[in-house]
PDB file of C-alpha atoms and ligand atoms in Angstrom:
ATOM      1  CA  MET I   1      28.628   2.454   2.709  1.00 44.00           C
ATOM      2  CA  PRO I   2      26.727   0.606  -0.071  1.00 53.00           C
ATOM      3  CA  THR I   3      23.594   2.385  -1.399  1.00 70.00           C
ATOM      4  CA  MET I   4      20.033   0.444  -0.269  1.00 79.00           C
ATOM      5  CA  SER I   5      18.671  -1.336  -3.109  1.00 92.00           C
ATOM      6  CA  ARG I   6      16.746  -4.328  -2.212  1.00 97.00           C
ATOM      7  CA  PHE I   7      13.222  -2.927  -0.639  1.00 98.00           C
ATOM      8  CA  ALA I   8      10.301  -4.964   0.676  1.00 98.00           C
ATOM      9  CA  VAL I   9       7.024  -2.933   0.080  1.00 98.00           C
ATOM     10  CA  ILE I  10       4.141  -3.022   2.042  1.00 98.00           C
ATOM     11  CA  SER I  11       0.823  -1.099   2.041  1.00 98.00           C
ATOM     12  CA  ASP I  12      -2.944  -1.357   3.241  1.00 98.00           C
ATOM     13  CA  ILE I  13      -2.497  -3.168   6.254  1.00 98.00           C
ATOM     14  CA  HIS I  14      -5.444  -1.421   7.718  1.00 98.00           C
ATOM     15  CA  GLY I  15      -5.457  -2.672  11.325  1.00 98.00           C
ATOM     16  CA  ASN I  16      -4.744  -6.275  10.483  1.00 98.00           C
ATOM     17  CA  LEU I  17      -2.161  -7.240  12.792  1.00 98.00           C
ATOM     18  CA  HIS I  18      -2.334 -11.058  11.990  1.00 98.00           C
ATOM     19  CA  ALA I  19      -1.511 -10.427   8.327  1.00 98.00           C
ATOM     20  CA  LEU I  20       0.869  -7.520   9.055  1.00 98.00           C
ATOM     21  CA  GLN I  21       3.212 -10.278  11.441  1.00 98.00           C
ATOM     22  CA  ALA I  22       2.814 -12.878   8.999  1.00 98.00           C
ATOM     23  CA  VAL I  23       4.495 -10.757   6.245  1.00 98.00           C
ATOM     24  CA  LEU I  24       7.120  -9.045   8.015  1.00 98.00           C
ATOM     25  CA  ALA I  25       8.128 -13.014   9.081  1.00 98.00           C
ATOM     26  CA  ARG I  26       8.210 -13.596   5.484  1.00 98.00           C
ATOM     27  CA  ILE I  27      10.299 -10.419   4.806  1.00 98.00           C
ATOM     28  CA  ASN I  28      12.831 -11.333   7.115  1.00 97.00           C
ATOM     29  CA  GLN I  29      13.461 -14.340   5.037  1.00 97.00           C
ATOM     30  CA  LEU I  30      14.092 -12.352   2.113  1.00 97.00           C
ATOM     31  CA  ASP I  31      17.318 -10.334   2.630  1.00 94.00           C
ATOM     32  CA  VAL I  32      15.927  -7.052   2.170  1.00 97.00           C
ATOM     33  CA  ASP I  33      17.904  -3.845   2.926  1.00 96.00           C
ATOM     34  CA  ASP I  34      14.781  -1.742   4.201  1.00 97.00           C
ATOM     35  CA  ILE I  35      10.779  -1.987   4.088  1.00 98.00           C
ATOM     36  CA  ILE I  36       8.764   0.904   2.752  1.00 98.00           C
ATOM     37  CA  CYS I  37       5.578   1.353   3.820  1.00 98.00           C
ATOM     38  CA  LEU I  38       2.668   2.929   1.473  1.00 98.00           C
ATOM     39  CA  GLY I  39       0.141   4.049   4.087  1.00 98.00           C
ATOM     40  CA  ASP I  40      -3.276   3.072   5.525  1.00 98.00           C
ATOM     41  CA  ILE I  41      -1.822   1.464   8.233  1.00 98.00           C
ATOM     42  CA  VAL I  42      -5.609   1.897   9.975  1.00 98.00           C
ATOM     43  CA  GLY I  43      -8.918   1.823   9.112  1.00 95.00           C
ATOM     44  CA  TYR I  44     -11.059  -1.464   8.861  1.00 95.00           C
ATOM     45  CA  GLY I  45      -9.029  -3.498  11.063  1.00 97.00           C
ATOM     46  CA  PRO I  46      -9.327  -4.099  14.858  1.00 97.00           C
ATOM     47  CA  LEU I  47      -5.505  -3.447  16.314  1.00 98.00           C
ATOM     48  CA  PRO I  48      -4.722   0.080  14.654  1.00 98.00           C
ATOM     49  CA  ASP I  49      -2.144   0.806  17.710  1.00 98.00           C
ATOM     50  CA  ARG I  50      -0.170  -2.584  17.181  1.00 98.00           C
ATOM     51  CA  CYS I  51       0.122  -1.781  13.483  1.00 98.00           C
ATOM     52  CA  ILE I  52       1.373   1.686  13.901  1.00 98.00           C
ATOM     53  CA  ASP I  53       3.837   0.190  16.772  1.00 98.00           C
ATOM     54  CA  LEU I  54       5.257  -2.066  14.158  1.00 98.00           C
ATOM     55  CA  VAL I  55       5.373  -0.028  11.159  1.00 98.00           C
ATOM     56  CA  MET I  56       7.377   2.721  13.104  1.00 97.00           C
ATOM     57  CA  ARG I  57       9.787   0.155  14.323  1.00 97.00           C
ATOM     58  CA  CYS I  58      10.297  -1.762  10.964  1.00 97.00           C
ATOM     59  CA  CYS I  59       9.905   0.600   8.185  1.00 97.00           C
ATOM     60  CA  CYS I  60      12.681   3.121   6.805  1.00 95.00           C
ATOM     61  CA  LEU I  61       9.608   5.307   5.236  1.00 97.00           C
ATOM     62  CA  THR I  62       5.706   5.605   5.563  1.00 98.00           C
ATOM     63  CA  VAL I  63       3.879   7.636   3.350  1.00 98.00           C
ATOM     64  CA  ARG I  64       0.049   8.691   4.778  1.00 97.00           C
ATOM     65  CA  GLY I  65      -3.144   6.988   3.386  1.00 96.00           C
ATOM     66  CA  ASN I  66      -6.534   8.450   2.837  1.00 95.00           C
ATOM     67  CA  HIS I  67      -7.662   6.192   5.987  1.00 96.00           C
ATOM     68  CA  ASP I  68      -4.857   7.532   8.037  1.00 97.00           C
ATOM     69  CA  ASP I  69      -5.811  10.846   7.004  1.00 96.00           C
ATOM     70  CA  ALA I  70      -9.232  10.822   7.794  1.00 96.00           C
ATOM     71  CA  VAL I  71      -8.564   9.434  11.166  1.00 97.00           C
ATOM     72  CA  ILE I  72      -6.483  12.642  12.035  1.00 97.00           C
ATOM     73  CA  ASN I  73      -8.822  15.102   9.765  1.00 94.00           C
ATOM     74  CA  PRO I  74     -12.449  14.494  10.563  1.00 91.00           C
ATOM     75  CA  LYS I  75     -13.647  16.450   7.810  1.00 92.00           C
ATOM     76  CA  ARG I  76     -12.408  13.883   5.616  1.00 91.00           C
ATOM     77  CA  GLU I  77     -14.258  11.066   6.901  1.00 88.00           C
ATOM     78  CA  LEU I  78     -17.245  12.194   4.789  1.00 88.00           C
ATOM     79  CA  GLU I  79     -15.457  10.874   1.802  1.00 88.00           C
ATOM     80  CA  PHE I  80     -16.206   7.356   3.055  1.00 91.00           C
ATOM     81  CA  ASN I  81     -18.899   4.567   2.992  1.00 87.00           C
ATOM     82  CA  GLY I  82     -20.921   3.367   5.869  1.00 92.00           C
ATOM     83  CA  ALA I  83     -18.583   0.819   7.271  1.00 95.00           C
ATOM     84  CA  ALA I  84     -15.403   2.274   6.225  1.00 95.00           C
ATOM     85  CA  ARG I  85     -16.396   5.629   7.984  1.00 95.00           C
ATOM     86  CA  GLN I  86     -17.617   3.769  10.973  1.00 96.00           C
ATOM     87  CA  ALA I  87     -14.257   1.806  11.082  1.00 97.00           C
ATOM     88  CA  VAL I  88     -12.329   5.637  10.728  1.00 97.00           C
ATOM     89  CA  ILE I  89     -14.369   6.961  13.826  1.00 96.00           C
ATOM     90  CA  TRP I  90     -13.797   3.665  15.877  1.00 97.00           C
ATOM     91  CA  THR I  91     -10.105   4.152  15.210  1.00 97.00           C
ATOM     92  CA  ARG I  92     -10.130   7.930  16.094  1.00 97.00           C
ATOM     93  CA  ARG I  93     -11.618   6.770  19.343  1.00 97.00           C
ATOM     94  CA  VAL I  94      -9.302   4.061  20.314  1.00 97.00           C
ATOM     95  CA  LEU I  95      -6.036   5.562  19.268  1.00 97.00           C
ATOM     96  CA  GLY I  96      -3.882   7.505  22.092  1.00 96.00           C
ATOM     97  CA  PRO I  97      -2.176  10.554  21.632  1.00 97.00           C
ATOM     98  CA  LEU I  98       0.930   9.322  20.626  1.00 97.00           C
ATOM     99  CA  HIS I  99      -0.291   7.114  18.033  1.00 98.00           C
ATOM    100  CA  MET I 100      -2.606  10.046  16.605  1.00 98.00           C
ATOM    101  CA  ASP I 101       0.965  12.298  16.516  1.00 97.00           C
ATOM    102  CA  ALA I 102       2.596   9.066  14.783  1.00 98.00           C
ATOM    103  CA  LEU I 103      -0.140   9.450  11.801  1.00 98.00           C
ATOM    104  CA  CYS I 104       0.102  13.222  11.868  1.00 97.00           C
ATOM    105  CA  ARG I 105       3.898  12.900  10.976  1.00 97.00           C
ATOM    106  CA  LEU I 106       3.412  11.191   7.911  1.00 98.00           C
ATOM    107  CA  LYS I 107       4.556  12.790   4.813  1.00 97.00           C
ATOM    108  CA  ALA I 108       2.206  12.493   1.664  1.00 95.00           C
ATOM    109  CA  ILE I 109       5.053  12.159  -0.728  1.00 97.00           C
ATOM    110  CA  ASP I 110       8.462  10.630   0.269  1.00 97.00           C
ATOM    111  CA  TYR I 111      11.732   9.406  -1.657  1.00 97.00           C
ATOM    112  CA  PRO I 112      13.583   6.453  -0.089  1.00 95.00           C
ATOM    113  CA  HIS I 113      16.022   6.212  -3.261  1.00 95.00           C
ATOM    114  CA  GLU I 114      17.122   8.527  -6.116  1.00 95.00           C
ATOM    115  CA  SER I 115      15.053   6.322  -8.339  1.00 96.00           C
ATOM    116  CA  VAL I 116      11.914   5.913  -6.519  1.00 97.00           C
ATOM    117  CA  MET I 117       9.098   8.094  -5.428  1.00 97.00           C
ATOM    118  CA  CYS I 118       6.420   6.874  -3.005  1.00 98.00           C
ATOM    119  CA  VAL I 119       2.775   8.148  -2.586  1.00 97.00           C
ATOM    120  CA  HIS I 120      -0.438   6.110  -1.239  1.00 97.00           C
ATOM    121  CA  ASP I 121      -2.705   6.794  -4.294  1.00 96.00           C
ATOM    122  CA  SER I 122      -1.835   8.514  -7.250  1.00 95.00           C
ATOM    123  CA  PRO I 123       1.193  11.028  -7.943  1.00 94.00           C
ATOM    124  CA  VAL I 124      -1.584  13.298  -9.618  1.00 91.00           C
ATOM    125  CA  PRO I 125      -4.420  13.476  -6.599  1.00 78.00           C
ATOM    126  CA  GLY I 126      -7.712  14.016  -7.822  1.00 76.00           C
ATOM    127  CA  PRO I 127     -11.095  12.140  -8.650  1.00 68.00           C
ATOM    128  CA  THR I 128      -9.152   9.360 -10.451  1.00 66.00           C
ATOM    129  CA  ASP I 129      -6.624   8.508  -7.969  1.00 83.00           C
ATOM    130  CA  TYR I 130      -7.345   4.772  -7.941  1.00 92.00           C
ATOM    131  CA  ILE I 131      -4.971   3.196 -10.557  1.00 94.00           C
ATOM    132  CA  TYR I 132      -6.687   0.086 -11.659  1.00 92.00           C
ATOM    133  CA  ASP I 133      -5.868   0.249 -15.557  1.00 94.00           C
ATOM    134  CA  ALA I 134      -4.011   1.492 -18.302  1.00 94.00           C
ATOM    135  CA  ARG I 135      -6.244   4.646 -19.022  1.00 93.00           C
ATOM    136  CA  ILE I 136      -5.689   6.127 -15.328  1.00 93.00           C
ATOM    137  CA  ALA I 137      -2.399   4.911 -15.256  1.00 94.00           C
ATOM    138  CA  ALA I 138      -1.498   7.148 -18.447  1.00 93.00           C
ATOM    139  CA  HIS I 139      -2.976  10.150 -16.461  1.00 91.00           C
ATOM    140  CA  ALA I 140      -0.832   9.345 -13.603  1.00 93.00           C
ATOM    141  CA  PHE I 141       2.349   9.044 -15.197  1.00 93.00           C
ATOM    142  CA  MET I 142       2.140  12.860 -15.423  1.00 92.00           C
ATOM    143  CA  GLY I 143       3.284  13.052 -12.034  1.00 92.00           C
ATOM    144  CA  VAL I 144       5.880  10.444 -12.048  1.00 93.00           C
ATOM    145  CA  GLU I 145       8.961  12.389 -11.490  1.00 91.00           C
ATOM    146  CA  ARG I 146      11.405   9.385 -10.712  1.00 94.00           C
ATOM    147  CA  PRO I 147      11.573   5.922 -12.728  1.00 96.00           C
ATOM    148  CA  ILE I 148       9.778   4.342 -10.391  1.00 97.00           C
ATOM    149  CA  CYS I 149       6.311   5.292  -8.420  1.00 97.00           C
ATOM    150  CA  LEU I 150       5.295   3.005  -5.552  1.00 98.00           C
ATOM    151  CA  VAL I 151       1.467   3.244  -4.778  1.00 98.00           C
ATOM    152  CA  GLY I 152      -1.068   1.505  -3.014  1.00 98.00           C
ATOM    153  CA  HIS I 153      -4.778   2.419  -2.426  1.00 97.00           C
ATOM    154  CA  THR I 154      -6.632  -0.165  -4.737  1.00 97.00           C
ATOM    155  CA  HIS I 155      -5.564  -3.298  -2.758  1.00 97.00           C
ATOM    156  CA  VAL I 156      -4.776  -4.903  -6.081  1.00 97.00           C
ATOM    157  CA  PRO I 157      -1.150  -5.892  -6.715  1.00 98.00           C
ATOM    158  CA  MET I 158      -0.615  -4.049 -10.230  1.00 98.00           C
ATOM    159  CA  VAL I 159       2.543  -2.762 -12.468  1.00 98.00           C
ATOM    160  CA  PHE I 160       2.111  -0.402 -15.232  1.00 98.00           C
ATOM    161  CA  GLU I 161       5.062   0.369 -17.658  1.00 97.00           C
ATOM    162  CA  GLY I 162       5.344   3.570 -19.653  1.00 95.00           C
ATOM    163  CA  PRO I 163       7.748   5.451 -21.728  1.00 93.00           C
ATOM    164  CA  ALA I 164      10.947   7.345 -20.228  1.00 88.00           C
ATOM    165  CA  ALA I 165       9.502  10.809 -20.521  1.00 73.00           C
ATOM    166  CA  THR I 166       5.815  12.337 -21.394  1.00 60.00           C
ATOM    167  CA  GLY I 167       7.346  15.845 -22.341  1.00 65.00           C
ATOM    168  CA  GLY I 168       4.542  17.157 -19.676  1.00 65.00           C
ATOM    169  CA  SER I 169       1.468  15.655 -21.532  1.00 72.00           C
ATOM    170  CA  SER I 170      -0.528  12.973 -20.796  1.00 80.00           C
ATOM    171  CA  LEU I 171       0.099   9.392 -22.499  1.00 89.00           C
ATOM    172  CA  THR I 172      -2.391   7.334 -24.257  1.00 91.00           C
ATOM    173  CA  SER I 173      -3.278   4.312 -22.599  1.00 91.00           C
ATOM    174  CA  ARG I 174      -1.936   2.524 -25.555  1.00 93.00           C
ATOM    175  CA  GLU I 175       1.258   3.803 -24.371  1.00 93.00           C
ATOM    176  CA  VAL I 176       1.021   2.141 -21.304  1.00 96.00           C
ATOM    177  CA  VAL I 177       1.512  -1.898 -20.674  1.00 97.00           C
ATOM    178  CA  ALA I 178      -0.205  -3.363 -17.632  1.00 97.00           C
ATOM    179  CA  TYR I 179       1.025  -6.264 -15.735  1.00 97.00           C
ATOM    180  CA  MET I 180      -0.896  -8.485 -13.223  1.00 96.00           C
ATOM    181  CA  PRO I 181       2.004  -9.766 -10.943  1.00 96.00           C
ATOM    182  CA  ARG I 182       1.480 -13.615 -10.023  1.00 96.00           C
ATOM    183  CA  ASP I 183       3.013 -14.865  -6.710  1.00 97.00           C
ATOM    184  CA  GLY I 184       6.701 -14.998  -6.651  1.00 97.00           C
ATOM    185  CA  VAL I 185       7.004 -14.339 -10.231  1.00 97.00           C
ATOM    186  CA  SER I 186       9.573 -11.107 -10.986  1.00 98.00           C
ATOM    187  CA  ILE I 187       8.469  -8.296 -13.426  1.00 98.00           C
ATOM    188  CA  PRO I 188      11.625  -6.901 -15.120  1.00 97.00           C
ATOM    189  CA  LEU I 189      11.958  -3.287 -14.637  1.00 97.00           C
ATOM    190  CA  ASP I 190      13.627  -1.684 -17.903  1.00 96.00           C
ATOM    191  CA  HIS I 191      15.684   1.039 -17.079  1.00 92.00           C
ATOM    192  CA  GLN I 192      14.903   2.894 -20.154  1.00 94.00           C
ATOM    193  CA  ARG I 193      11.310   3.136 -19.123  1.00 96.00           C
ATOM    194  CA  ARG I 194       8.995   4.097 -16.204  1.00 96.00           C
ATOM    195  CA  TYR I 195       6.730   2.485 -13.689  1.00 98.00           C
ATOM    196  CA  ILE I 196       3.927   2.583 -11.656  1.00 98.00           C
ATOM    197  CA  CYS I 197       4.124  -0.381  -9.213  1.00 98.00           C
ATOM    198  CA  ASN I 198       1.644  -1.350  -6.446  1.00 98.00           C
ATOM    199  CA  PRO I 199       2.154  -4.397  -3.927  1.00 98.00           C
ATOM    200  CA  GLY I 200      -1.372  -4.864  -3.175  1.00 98.00           C
ATOM    201  CA  SER I 201      -2.447  -4.850   0.307  1.00 98.00           C
ATOM    202  CA  VAL I 202      -1.288  -6.729   3.610  1.00 98.00           C
ATOM    203  CA  GLY I 203      -4.589  -6.294   5.600  1.00 98.00           C
ATOM    204  CA  GLN I 204      -7.396  -6.411   3.066  1.00 97.00           C
ATOM    205  CA  PRO I 205      -6.445  -7.719  -0.377  1.00 97.00           C
ATOM    206  CA  ARG I 206      -9.285  -7.174  -2.738  1.00 96.00           C
ATOM    207  CA  ASP I 207      -8.084  -9.711  -6.137  1.00 96.00           C
ATOM    208  CA  ALA I 208     -10.101 -12.584  -5.036  1.00 96.00           C
ATOM    209  CA  ASP I 209      -6.870 -14.083  -3.392  1.00 97.00           C
ATOM    210  CA  PRO I 210      -7.204 -13.728   0.602  1.00 98.00           C
ATOM    211  CA  ARG I 211      -3.842 -14.070   1.322  1.00 98.00           C
ATOM    212  CA  ALA I 212      -1.469 -10.911   2.517  1.00 98.00           C
ATOM    213  CA  SER I 213      -0.100  -9.248  -0.145  1.00 98.00           C
ATOM    214  CA  PHE I 214       3.602  -7.464  -0.193  1.00 98.00           C
ATOM    215  CA  ALA I 215       6.180  -6.697  -2.701  1.00 98.00           C
ATOM    216  CA  VAL I 216      10.249  -6.843  -3.158  1.00 98.00           C
ATOM    217  CA  LEU I 217      11.854  -3.891  -5.037  1.00 98.00           C
ATOM    218  CA  ASP I 218      15.139  -4.941  -6.315  1.00 98.00           C
ATOM    219  CA  LEU I 219      17.084  -1.923  -7.861  1.00 97.00           C
ATOM    220  CA  ALA I 220      20.376  -3.986  -8.441  1.00 95.00           C
ATOM    221  CA  HIS I 221      18.769  -6.603 -10.736  1.00 96.00           C
ATOM    222  CA  GLY I 222      15.638  -4.387 -11.686  1.00 97.00           C
ATOM    223  CA  THR I 223      12.747  -6.540 -10.554  1.00 98.00           C
ATOM    224  CA  PHE I 224       9.463  -6.115  -8.943  1.00 98.00           C
ATOM    225  CA  THR I 225       8.329  -9.159  -7.288  1.00 98.00           C
ATOM    226  CA  VAL I 226       4.835  -9.590  -5.637  1.00 98.00           C
ATOM    227  CA  HIS I 227       4.489 -12.312  -2.785  1.00 98.00           C
ATOM    228  CA  ARG I 228       1.294 -13.638  -1.116  1.00 98.00           C
ATOM    229  CA  GLU I 229       1.675 -14.951   2.217  1.00 98.00           C
ATOM    230  CA  ASP I 230      -0.904 -17.052   4.057  1.00 98.00           C
ATOM    231  CA  TYR I 231      -1.878 -15.836   7.742  1.00 98.00           C
ATOM    232  CA  ASP I 232      -4.504 -16.664  10.458  1.00 98.00           C
ATOM    233  CA  ILE I 233      -7.528 -15.353   8.857  1.00 98.00           C
ATOM    234  CA  VAL I 234     -10.062 -16.644  11.245  1.00 97.00           C
ATOM    235  CA  ALA I 235      -8.130 -14.777  14.086  1.00 98.00           C
ATOM    236  CA  ALA I 236      -8.320 -11.707  12.478  1.00 98.00           C
ATOM    237  CA  GLN I 237     -12.165 -12.038  12.021  1.00 97.00           C
ATOM    238  CA  LEU I 238     -12.809 -12.836  15.596  1.00 97.00           C
ATOM    239  CA  ALA I 239     -10.763  -9.568  16.400  1.00 98.00           C
ATOM    240  CA  THR I 240     -12.620  -7.717  14.283  1.00 97.00           C
ATOM    241  CA  GLU I 241     -16.042  -9.075  15.547  1.00 96.00           C
ATOM    242  CA  LYS I 242     -14.463  -8.546  19.293  1.00 97.00           C
ATOM    243  CA  ALA I 243     -13.803  -4.905  18.603  1.00 97.00           C
ATOM    244  CA  GLY I 244     -17.495  -4.253  17.284  1.00 96.00           C
ATOM    245  CA  LEU I 245     -16.555  -3.361  13.800  1.00 96.00           C
ATOM    246  CA  PRO I 246     -18.935  -3.583  11.315  1.00 95.00           C
ATOM    247  CA  THR I 247     -19.410  -7.768  10.417  1.00 95.00           C
ATOM    248  CA  ILE I 248     -18.625  -7.081   6.794  1.00 95.00           C
ATOM    249  CA  LEU I 249     -15.300  -6.062   7.438  1.00 96.00           C
ATOM    250  CA  ALA I 250     -14.610  -9.437   8.919  1.00 96.00           C
ATOM    251  CA  GLN I 251     -16.352 -11.357   5.993  1.00 96.00           C
ATOM    252  CA  ARG I 252     -14.621  -9.723   3.425  1.00 96.00           C
ATOM    253  CA  LEU I 253     -10.912 -11.086   4.761  1.00 96.00           C
ATOM    254  CA  ALA I 254     -11.970 -14.482   3.530  1.00 96.00           C
ATOM    255  CA  ILE I 255     -12.622 -13.695   0.287  1.00 94.00           C
ATOM    256  CA  GLY I 256     -10.190 -11.333  -0.532  1.00 94.00           C
ATOM    257  CA  ALA I 257     -12.918  -8.866  -1.868  1.00 91.00           C
TER     258      ALA I 257
HETATM  259 ZN1   ZN H 301      -6.557   1.120   1.706  1.00 69.53          ZN
END
């Protein structure tokens, strides 16, 4: 059997079924072997149960995000701000036992391939777990134990490239190259280097582009390609308001913030 080498990578769906369906339809046309989910299936958005069902059906591997974790561990909701915390409490109330159990069974770290590790936020847990610049990525590379580390969490698509081995010590930010991926433009992955790759967010992009974001990791060709997909934002906003979730969570979808 040939080994899997072409993966779609999705993350931070956040209960936005409209965005998830649009992304899965697009992935269907991209000839991938399998789909990896980097967590935060729920939180913020109005259709967490439907999103869990789809992710469980479509993805070969899913790691647990901080919102998924806060829904099943009430103590962790204290780490969230107003609207995010309200959404976590709302999500816990509407999910049935089977969906709660599905979140409980997600691992914090997983390996879909010998060259790839997956975590939701950072391979080095702690207060600097939002990897949004070269300085934080330099620290995070200490925990990267495979050539490619897939992360989500920031809701901003990014690729960080570092030297093959750190010798256990932290890199400096000057040793890290940061790429801002553009829609459909492949970033080459050199097998002599290591990478931290973030596909952006399906359900709540925060890079001022409101389109859903995901990526294709092609190990045979050595590329990471971010794709942006239009979806029915107005329908997602109406569903958010109908659920009684904070208005800001509907508004921000239109501006990608
Ligand atoms: Zn998230």
